């Protein structure tokens, strides 16, 4: 008997654009896929307006969340510049353990990139899951940095 595993990776695009509507669309789309694991990049968190993409999606999907607070800065939220984070998160059916964070190689224009590694047991199989958000810079340096980040 074989078992299957559904893994989804989703860049949630922080709190840009129609955040609330997009969050509902993401939840409905992910519910339809019924994933065992969801990797989130740019998962928006802004406590001042009670926004937390990873937490909301985990609750909507009845999954456990292992978030990593990452790239903090003030962003335009509801017509105000507020402290917020562009996080990584791993959502899983069972709680994760042994979470480890690795700082990735930096680009001269953006040095704040991370990888989040968690261990989890799914379908009675131990898994090591790694969620990384590589640089988006597409110049020559960016290509070299992405190769180092992947290593």
Tab-separated table of C-alpha atoms in Angstrom:
chain	number	residue	atom	x	y	z
A	1	UNK	CA	0.000	0.000	0.000
A	2	UNK	CA	1.446	3.372	-0.970
A	3	UNK	CA	0.776	6.631	0.763
A	4	UNK	CA	0.786	10.024	-0.863
A	5	UNK	CA	1.831	13.396	0.395
A	6	UNK	CA	0.581	16.737	-0.900
A	7	UNK	CA	3.002	19.642	-0.519
A	8	UNK	CA	2.246	23.205	-1.596
A	9	UNK	CA	4.641	26.150	-1.697
A	10	UNK	CA	3.060	29.592	-1.832
A	11	UNK	CA	4.525	33.083	-1.902
A	12	UNK	CA	1.707	35.071	-0.286
A	13	UNK	CA	2.988	38.472	-1.460
A	14	UNK	CA	3.013	40.069	2.014
A	15	UNK	CA	0.134	42.475	2.662
A	16	UNK	CA	0.184	43.963	-0.835
A	17	UNK	CA	-2.918	44.730	-2.868
A	18	UNK	CA	-6.262	43.306	-1.773
A	19	UNK	CA	-4.793	41.445	1.203
A	20	UNK	CA	-8.032	40.404	2.925
A	21	UNK	CA	-9.656	39.136	-0.264
A	22	UNK	CA	-6.441	37.399	-1.336
A	23	UNK	CA	-6.175	35.704	2.068
A	24	UNK	CA	-9.696	34.279	1.621
A	25	UNK	CA	-8.853	33.087	-1.916
A	26	UNK	CA	-5.683	31.421	-0.626
A	27	UNK	CA	-7.613	29.676	2.143
A	28	UNK	CA	-10.276	28.371	-0.243
A	29	UNK	CA	-7.726	27.232	-2.824
A	30	UNK	CA	-5.608	25.467	-0.224
A	31	UNK	CA	-8.682	23.835	1.347
A	32	UNK	CA	-9.538	22.387	-2.065
A	33	UNK	CA	-6.028	20.903	-2.315
A	34	UNK	CA	-6.133	19.509	1.267
A	35	UNK	CA	-2.333	19.652	1.595
A	36	UNK	CA	-0.298	17.767	4.186
A	37	UNK	CA	2.387	20.480	4.129
A	38	UNK	CA	2.289	24.139	3.113
A	39	UNK	CA	5.440	26.239	2.739
A	40	UNK	CA	4.684	29.965	2.965
A	41	UNK	CA	7.015	32.733	1.869
A	42	UNK	CA	6.315	36.427	2.457
A	43	UNK	CA	3.654	35.505	5.029
A	44	UNK	CA	2.512	38.924	6.237
A	45	UNK	CA	2.386	39.733	9.951
A	46	UNK	CA	1.308	43.096	11.333
A	47	UNK	CA	0.171	42.949	14.984
A	48	UNK	CA	-1.196	46.528	14.899
A	49	UNK	CA	-4.001	45.401	12.559
A	50	UNK	CA	-4.132	41.765	13.744
A	51	UNK	CA	-2.848	40.462	10.402
A	52	UNK	CA	-1.061	37.112	10.461
A	53	UNK	CA	-1.183	35.175	7.205
A	54	UNK	CA	0.415	31.980	8.533
A	55	UNK	CA	-1.852	31.823	11.569
A	56	UNK	CA	-5.011	32.530	9.565
A	57	UNK	CA	-4.197	29.926	6.912
A	58	UNK	CA	-3.201	27.341	9.531
A	59	UNK	CA	-6.550	27.820	11.290
A	60	UNK	CA	-8.501	27.689	8.016
A	61	UNK	CA	-6.741	24.433	7.067
A	62	UNK	CA	-6.634	22.930	10.578
A	63	UNK	CA	-2.832	22.701	10.360
A	64	UNK	CA	-0.042	23.436	12.821
A	65	UNK	CA	2.151	26.438	12.070
A	66	UNK	CA	5.896	26.834	12.591
A	67	UNK	CA	6.573	30.487	11.708
A	68	UNK	CA	9.854	32.330	11.368
A	69	UNK	CA	9.689	36.073	11.828
A	70	UNK	CA	11.819	37.388	9.031
A	71	UNK	CA	12.171	40.620	7.112
A	72	UNK	CA	10.886	43.431	9.353
A	73	UNK	CA	10.175	46.923	8.094
A	74	UNK	CA	7.462	49.548	8.089
A	75	UNK	CA	4.988	48.882	5.288
A	76	UNK	CA	1.925	50.750	4.120
A	77	UNK	CA	-1.031	49.051	5.833
A	78	UNK	CA	-4.503	50.570	5.786
A	79	UNK	CA	-3.058	53.970	4.799
A	80	UNK	CA	-0.451	53.979	7.612
A	81	UNK	CA	3.167	52.877	7.737
A	82	UNK	CA	3.273	50.190	10.421
A	83	UNK	CA	5.907	47.730	11.651
A	84	UNK	CA	5.367	44.415	9.911
A	85	UNK	CA	7.174	41.223	8.944
A	86	UNK	CA	7.519	39.193	5.770
A	87	UNK	CA	7.774	35.733	7.336
A	88	UNK	CA	8.455	32.155	6.420
A	89	UNK	CA	6.217	29.416	7.794
A	90	UNK	CA	5.746	25.680	7.502
A	91	UNK	CA	2.202	24.422	8.045
A	92	UNK	CA	1.795	20.699	8.766
A	93	UNK	CA	-0.874	18.212	9.842
A	94	UNK	CA	1.191	17.180	12.870
A	95	UNK	CA	3.198	19.493	15.112
A	96	UNK	CA	6.769	20.056	14.009
A	97	UNK	CA	9.836	19.671	16.182
A	98	UNK	CA	13.491	20.640	16.131
A	99	UNK	CA	12.964	23.879	14.214
A	100	UNK	CA	16.260	25.297	12.961
A	101	UNK	CA	16.918	28.594	11.235
A	102	UNK	CA	19.728	29.230	8.764
A	103	UNK	CA	20.714	32.651	7.472
A	104	UNK	CA	21.277	32.440	3.723
A	105	UNK	CA	23.946	34.177	1.666
A	106	UNK	CA	23.117	37.834	1.121
A	107	UNK	CA	22.981	40.088	-1.907
A	108	UNK	CA	24.449	43.594	-1.685
A	109	UNK	CA	20.897	45.005	-2.010
A	110	UNK	CA	19.196	42.544	0.378
A	111	UNK	CA	20.967	40.650	3.081
A	112	UNK	CA	18.013	39.331	5.063
A	113	UNK	CA	17.132	35.885	3.641
A	114	UNK	CA	16.498	32.751	5.680
A	115	UNK	CA	15.714	29.044	5.539
A	116	UNK	CA	13.474	27.316	8.086
A	117	UNK	CA	14.010	23.593	8.682
A	118	UNK	CA	11.547	21.498	10.716
A	119	UNK	CA	11.115	17.824	11.413
A	120	UNK	CA	7.685	16.242	11.406
A	121	UNK	CA	6.120	12.820	11.238
A	122	UNK	CA	3.502	12.407	8.490
A	123	UNK	CA	1.817	9.136	7.554
A	124	UNK	CA	4.163	7.458	10.073
A	125	UNK	CA	7.207	8.666	8.127
A	126	UNK	CA	9.763	11.082	9.588
A	127	UNK	CA	10.385	14.043	7.307
A	128	UNK	CA	12.803	16.964	7.327
A	129	UNK	CA	11.179	19.937	5.616
A	130	UNK	CA	13.054	23.050	4.514
A	131	UNK	CA	11.358	26.269	3.460
A	132	UNK	CA	13.657	28.873	1.909
A	133	UNK	CA	13.038	32.238	0.304
A	134	UNK	CA	15.857	33.057	-2.104
A	135	UNK	CA	16.813	36.512	-3.297
A	136	UNK	CA	14.747	37.974	-6.120
A	137	UNK	CA	17.601	40.089	-7.530
A	138	UNK	CA	18.163	39.103	-11.154
A	139	UNK	CA	21.518	40.719	-11.858
A	140	UNK	CA	24.743	38.712	-12.185
A	141	UNK	CA	25.352	38.930	-8.439
A	142	UNK	CA	21.793	37.707	-7.795
A	143	UNK	CA	22.331	34.569	-9.879
A	144	UNK	CA	25.508	33.774	-7.936
A	145	UNK	CA	23.849	34.483	-4.588
A	146	UNK	CA	20.870	32.212	-5.421
A	147	UNK	CA	23.298	29.389	-6.251
A	148	UNK	CA	25.025	29.875	-2.872
A	149	UNK	CA	21.639	30.038	-1.111
A	150	UNK	CA	20.606	26.731	-2.698
A	151	UNK	CA	23.846	25.102	-1.542
